[in-house]
Short mmCIF file of C-alpha atoms and ligand atoms in Angstrom, two decimals:
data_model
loop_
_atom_site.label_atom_id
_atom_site.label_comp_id
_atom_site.label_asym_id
_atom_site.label_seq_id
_atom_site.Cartn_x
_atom_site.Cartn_y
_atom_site.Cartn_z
CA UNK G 1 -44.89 -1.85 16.98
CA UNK G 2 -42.05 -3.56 15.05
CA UNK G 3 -39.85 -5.23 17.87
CA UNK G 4 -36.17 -6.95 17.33
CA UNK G 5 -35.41 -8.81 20.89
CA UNK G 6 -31.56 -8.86 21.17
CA UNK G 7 -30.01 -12.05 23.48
CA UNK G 8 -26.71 -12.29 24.74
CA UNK G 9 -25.41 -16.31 25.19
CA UNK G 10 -22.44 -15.50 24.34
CA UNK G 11 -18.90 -13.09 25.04
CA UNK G 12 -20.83 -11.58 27.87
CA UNK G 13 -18.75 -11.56 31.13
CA UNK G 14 -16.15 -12.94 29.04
CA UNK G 15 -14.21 -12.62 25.82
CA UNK G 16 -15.36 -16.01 24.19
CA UNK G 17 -17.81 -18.00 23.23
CA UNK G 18 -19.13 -14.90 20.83
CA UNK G 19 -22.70 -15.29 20.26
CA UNK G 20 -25.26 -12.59 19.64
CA UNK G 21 -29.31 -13.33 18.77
CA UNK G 22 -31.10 -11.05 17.17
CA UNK G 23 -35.39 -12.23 16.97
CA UNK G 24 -36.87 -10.08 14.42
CA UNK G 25 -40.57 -9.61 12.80
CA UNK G 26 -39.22 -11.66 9.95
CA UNK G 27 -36.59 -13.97 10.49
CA UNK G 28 -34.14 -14.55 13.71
CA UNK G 29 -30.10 -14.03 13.12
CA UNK G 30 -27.55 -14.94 15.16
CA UNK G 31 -24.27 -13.34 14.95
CA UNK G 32 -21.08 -15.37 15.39
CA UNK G 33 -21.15 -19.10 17.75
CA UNK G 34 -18.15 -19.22 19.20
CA UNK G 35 -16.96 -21.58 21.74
CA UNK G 36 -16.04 -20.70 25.30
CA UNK G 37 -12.20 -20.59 25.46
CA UNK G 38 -9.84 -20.31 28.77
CA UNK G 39 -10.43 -21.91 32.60
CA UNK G 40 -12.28 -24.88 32.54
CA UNK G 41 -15.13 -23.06 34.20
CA UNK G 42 -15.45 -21.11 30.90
CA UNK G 43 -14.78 -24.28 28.71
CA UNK G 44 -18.16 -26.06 30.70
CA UNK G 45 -20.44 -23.46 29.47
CA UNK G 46 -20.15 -25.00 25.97
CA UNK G 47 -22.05 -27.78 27.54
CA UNK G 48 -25.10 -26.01 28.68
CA UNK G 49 -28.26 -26.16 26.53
CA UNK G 50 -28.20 -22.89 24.54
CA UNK G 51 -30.95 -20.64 25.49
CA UNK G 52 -32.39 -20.60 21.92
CA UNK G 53 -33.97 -22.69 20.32
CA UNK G 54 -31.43 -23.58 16.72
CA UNK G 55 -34.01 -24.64 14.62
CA UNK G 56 -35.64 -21.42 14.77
CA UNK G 57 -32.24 -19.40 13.85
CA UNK G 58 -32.89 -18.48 10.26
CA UNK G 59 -28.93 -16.94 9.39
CA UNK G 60 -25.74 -17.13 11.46
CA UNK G 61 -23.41 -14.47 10.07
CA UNK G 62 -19.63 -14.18 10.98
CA UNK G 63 -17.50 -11.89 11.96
CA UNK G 64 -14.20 -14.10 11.20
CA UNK G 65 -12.81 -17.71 11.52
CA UNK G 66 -11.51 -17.72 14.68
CA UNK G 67 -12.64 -20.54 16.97
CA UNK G 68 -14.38 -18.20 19.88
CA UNK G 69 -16.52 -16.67 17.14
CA UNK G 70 -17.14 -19.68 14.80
CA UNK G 71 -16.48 -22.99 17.30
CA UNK G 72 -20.03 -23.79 18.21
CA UNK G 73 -21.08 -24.33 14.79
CA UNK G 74 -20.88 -27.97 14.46
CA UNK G 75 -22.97 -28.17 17.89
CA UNK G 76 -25.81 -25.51 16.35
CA UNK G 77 -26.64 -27.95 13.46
CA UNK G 78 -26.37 -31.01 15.40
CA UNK G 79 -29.15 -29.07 17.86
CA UNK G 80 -31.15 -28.55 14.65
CA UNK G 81 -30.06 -25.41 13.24
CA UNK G 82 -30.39 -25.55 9.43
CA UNK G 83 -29.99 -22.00 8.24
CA UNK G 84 -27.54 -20.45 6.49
CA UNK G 85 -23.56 -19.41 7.68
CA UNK G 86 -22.86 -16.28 5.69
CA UNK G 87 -19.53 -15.20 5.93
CA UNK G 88 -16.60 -13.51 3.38
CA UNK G 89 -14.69 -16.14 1.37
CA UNK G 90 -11.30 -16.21 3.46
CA UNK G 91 -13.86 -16.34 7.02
CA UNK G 92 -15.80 -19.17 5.72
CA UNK G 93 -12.03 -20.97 4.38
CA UNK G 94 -10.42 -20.43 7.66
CA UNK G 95 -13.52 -21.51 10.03
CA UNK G 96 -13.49 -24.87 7.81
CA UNK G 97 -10.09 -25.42 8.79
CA UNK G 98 -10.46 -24.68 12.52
CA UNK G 99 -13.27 -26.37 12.80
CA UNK G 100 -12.01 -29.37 11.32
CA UNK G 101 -8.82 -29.12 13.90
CA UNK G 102 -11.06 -28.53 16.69
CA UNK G 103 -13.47 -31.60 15.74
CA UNK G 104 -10.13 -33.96 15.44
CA UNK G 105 -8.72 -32.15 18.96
CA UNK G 106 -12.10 -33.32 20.66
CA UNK G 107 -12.35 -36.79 19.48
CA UNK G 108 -8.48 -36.99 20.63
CA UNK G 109 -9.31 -35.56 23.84
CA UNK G 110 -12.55 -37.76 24.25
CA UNK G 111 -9.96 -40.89 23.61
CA UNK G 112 -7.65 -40.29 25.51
CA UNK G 113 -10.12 -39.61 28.58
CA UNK G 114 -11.51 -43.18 27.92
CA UNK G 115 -8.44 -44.65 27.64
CA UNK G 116 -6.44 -43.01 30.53
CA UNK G 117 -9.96 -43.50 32.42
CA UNK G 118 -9.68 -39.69 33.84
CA UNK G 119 -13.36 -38.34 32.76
CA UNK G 120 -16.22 -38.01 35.59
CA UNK G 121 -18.48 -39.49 31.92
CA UNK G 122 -18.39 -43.17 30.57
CA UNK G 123 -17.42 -43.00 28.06
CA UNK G 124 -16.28 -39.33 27.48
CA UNK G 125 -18.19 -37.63 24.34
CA UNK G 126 -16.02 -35.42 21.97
CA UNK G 127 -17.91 -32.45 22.37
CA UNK G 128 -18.57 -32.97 17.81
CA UNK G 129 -15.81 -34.74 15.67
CA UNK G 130 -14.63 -34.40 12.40
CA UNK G 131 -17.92 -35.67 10.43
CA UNK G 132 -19.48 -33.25 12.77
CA UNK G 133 -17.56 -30.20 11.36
CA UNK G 134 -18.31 -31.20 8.01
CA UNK G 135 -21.59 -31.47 8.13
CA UNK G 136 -21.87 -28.23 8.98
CA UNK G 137 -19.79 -26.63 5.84
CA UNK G 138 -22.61 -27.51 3.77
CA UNK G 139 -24.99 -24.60 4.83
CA UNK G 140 -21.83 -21.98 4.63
CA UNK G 141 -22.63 -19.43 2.08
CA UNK G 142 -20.10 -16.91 0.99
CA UNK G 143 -20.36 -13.13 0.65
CA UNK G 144 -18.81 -10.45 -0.86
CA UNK G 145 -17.65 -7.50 1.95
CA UNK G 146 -18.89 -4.37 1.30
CA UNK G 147 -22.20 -5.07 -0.27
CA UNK G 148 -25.88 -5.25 1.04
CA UNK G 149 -27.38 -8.60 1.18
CA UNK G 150 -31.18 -9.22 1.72
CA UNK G 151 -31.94 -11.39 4.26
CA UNK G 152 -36.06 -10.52 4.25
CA UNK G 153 -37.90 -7.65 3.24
CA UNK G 154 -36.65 -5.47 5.65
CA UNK G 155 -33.68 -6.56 6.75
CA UNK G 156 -30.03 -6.54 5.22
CA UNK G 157 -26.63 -7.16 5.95
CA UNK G 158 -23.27 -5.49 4.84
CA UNK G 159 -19.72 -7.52 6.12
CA UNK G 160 -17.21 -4.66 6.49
CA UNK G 161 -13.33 -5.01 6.45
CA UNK G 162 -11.78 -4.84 10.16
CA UNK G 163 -8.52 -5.66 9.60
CA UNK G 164 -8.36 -8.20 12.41
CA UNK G 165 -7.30 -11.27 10.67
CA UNK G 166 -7.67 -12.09 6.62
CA UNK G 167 -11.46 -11.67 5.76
CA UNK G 168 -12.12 -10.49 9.06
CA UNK G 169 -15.41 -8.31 9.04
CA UNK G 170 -17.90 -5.95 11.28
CA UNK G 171 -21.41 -6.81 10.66
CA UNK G 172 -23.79 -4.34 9.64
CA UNK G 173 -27.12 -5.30 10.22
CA UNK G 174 -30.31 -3.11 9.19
CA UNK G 175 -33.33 -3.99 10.25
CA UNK G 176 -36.52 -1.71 9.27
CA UNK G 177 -33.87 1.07 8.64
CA UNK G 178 -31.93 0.39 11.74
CA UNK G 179 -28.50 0.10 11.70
CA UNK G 180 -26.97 -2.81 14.19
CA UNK G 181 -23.55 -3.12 14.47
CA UNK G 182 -21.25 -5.21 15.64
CA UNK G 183 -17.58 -4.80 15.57
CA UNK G 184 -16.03 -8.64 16.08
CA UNK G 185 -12.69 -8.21 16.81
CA UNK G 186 -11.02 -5.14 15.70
CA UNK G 187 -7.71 -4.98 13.70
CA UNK G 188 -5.07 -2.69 14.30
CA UNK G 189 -4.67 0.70 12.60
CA UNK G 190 -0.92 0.07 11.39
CA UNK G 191 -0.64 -3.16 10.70
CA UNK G 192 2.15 -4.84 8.29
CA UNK G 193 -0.09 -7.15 6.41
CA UNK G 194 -3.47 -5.54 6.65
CA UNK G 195 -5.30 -2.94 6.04
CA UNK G 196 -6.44 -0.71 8.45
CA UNK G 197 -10.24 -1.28 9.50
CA UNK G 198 -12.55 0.10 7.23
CA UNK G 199 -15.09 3.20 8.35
CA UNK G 200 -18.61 3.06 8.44
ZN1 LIG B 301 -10.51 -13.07 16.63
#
């Protein structure tokens, strides 16, 4: 019997830190790696060892650029993940910039907490920096919404406009004729600037 495990380390019990894992016959695909956002409580979580192991992630895809869907990137390849980031051009464009922010915001943060002498750790760690986030552009891989895209044999992948922010996307994901699908965050019907979401 063909069996796809689904894991949830992510957005459950919460609204960030969006991270879905899909293990598969053929090759293992997570779905957005956000960073916990909000109370500090949430914000620790993004120092736990992920329940996966990232070099055995073959494809992150993304919904959209936003930092509790794309934020734990930099983290992923620095734990070994060396697959490919598929995404629609504006997703990928806007998660370089954010992550680049957030890098910069971390190694700020990290300084300051050394040098204000405030953090439990000595020294205080940025949680990745700059060089961090670019590192990880390197495996992002663009996609055109709308169309099927082989990831193995028998599994394939379709972005579909949401309307949430530019390039924003739901993800559907067949696997052996299944149909997964996950919204991301959906856009608004009426909207001034964007389109409404797109139907299945
Ligand atoms: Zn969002």
């Amino acid at each position: 019997m063909r069996k796809v495990k689904i894991h949830f380390p992510g957005a459950s019990g919460t609204v960030t830190g969006s991270k879905f894992y899909l293990e598969t016959p053929e090759v293992n695909v997570m779905v957005d790696c956000g960073m916990f956002q909000g109370l500090k409580e949430l914000r620790k979580i993004n120092w736990h060892p992920l329940p996966i192991e990232a070099s055995e992630i073959d494809f992150v895809l993304l919904t959209h650029g936003h930092l509790d869907h794309t934020g734990y990137l930099p983290r992923l390849r620095k734990e070994g993940f060396n697959g490919e980031i598929l995404g629609t051009i504006p997703t990928l464009a806007i998660a370089k910039i954010i992550l680049m922010d957030s890098g910069k915001i971390q190694e700020e943060q990290a300084k300051a907490a050394n040098e204000e002498g405030y953090s439990k750790h000595s020294p205080a760690e940025p949680f990745y920096t700059v060089e961090d986030a670019e590192k990880t552009f390197t495996l992002f891989k663009s996609c055109e919404k709308g169309q099927w895209i082989s990831l193995s044999e028998n599994l394939r992948v379709r972005f579909r406009y949401n309307g949430h922010i530019i390039g924003a996307t739901y993800i559907e994901l067949e696997i052996f004729e299944k149909l997964f699908v996950f919204s991301g965050d959906i856009g608004r019907v009426k909207d001034l600037l964007l389109s409404p979401p797109r139907p299945t």
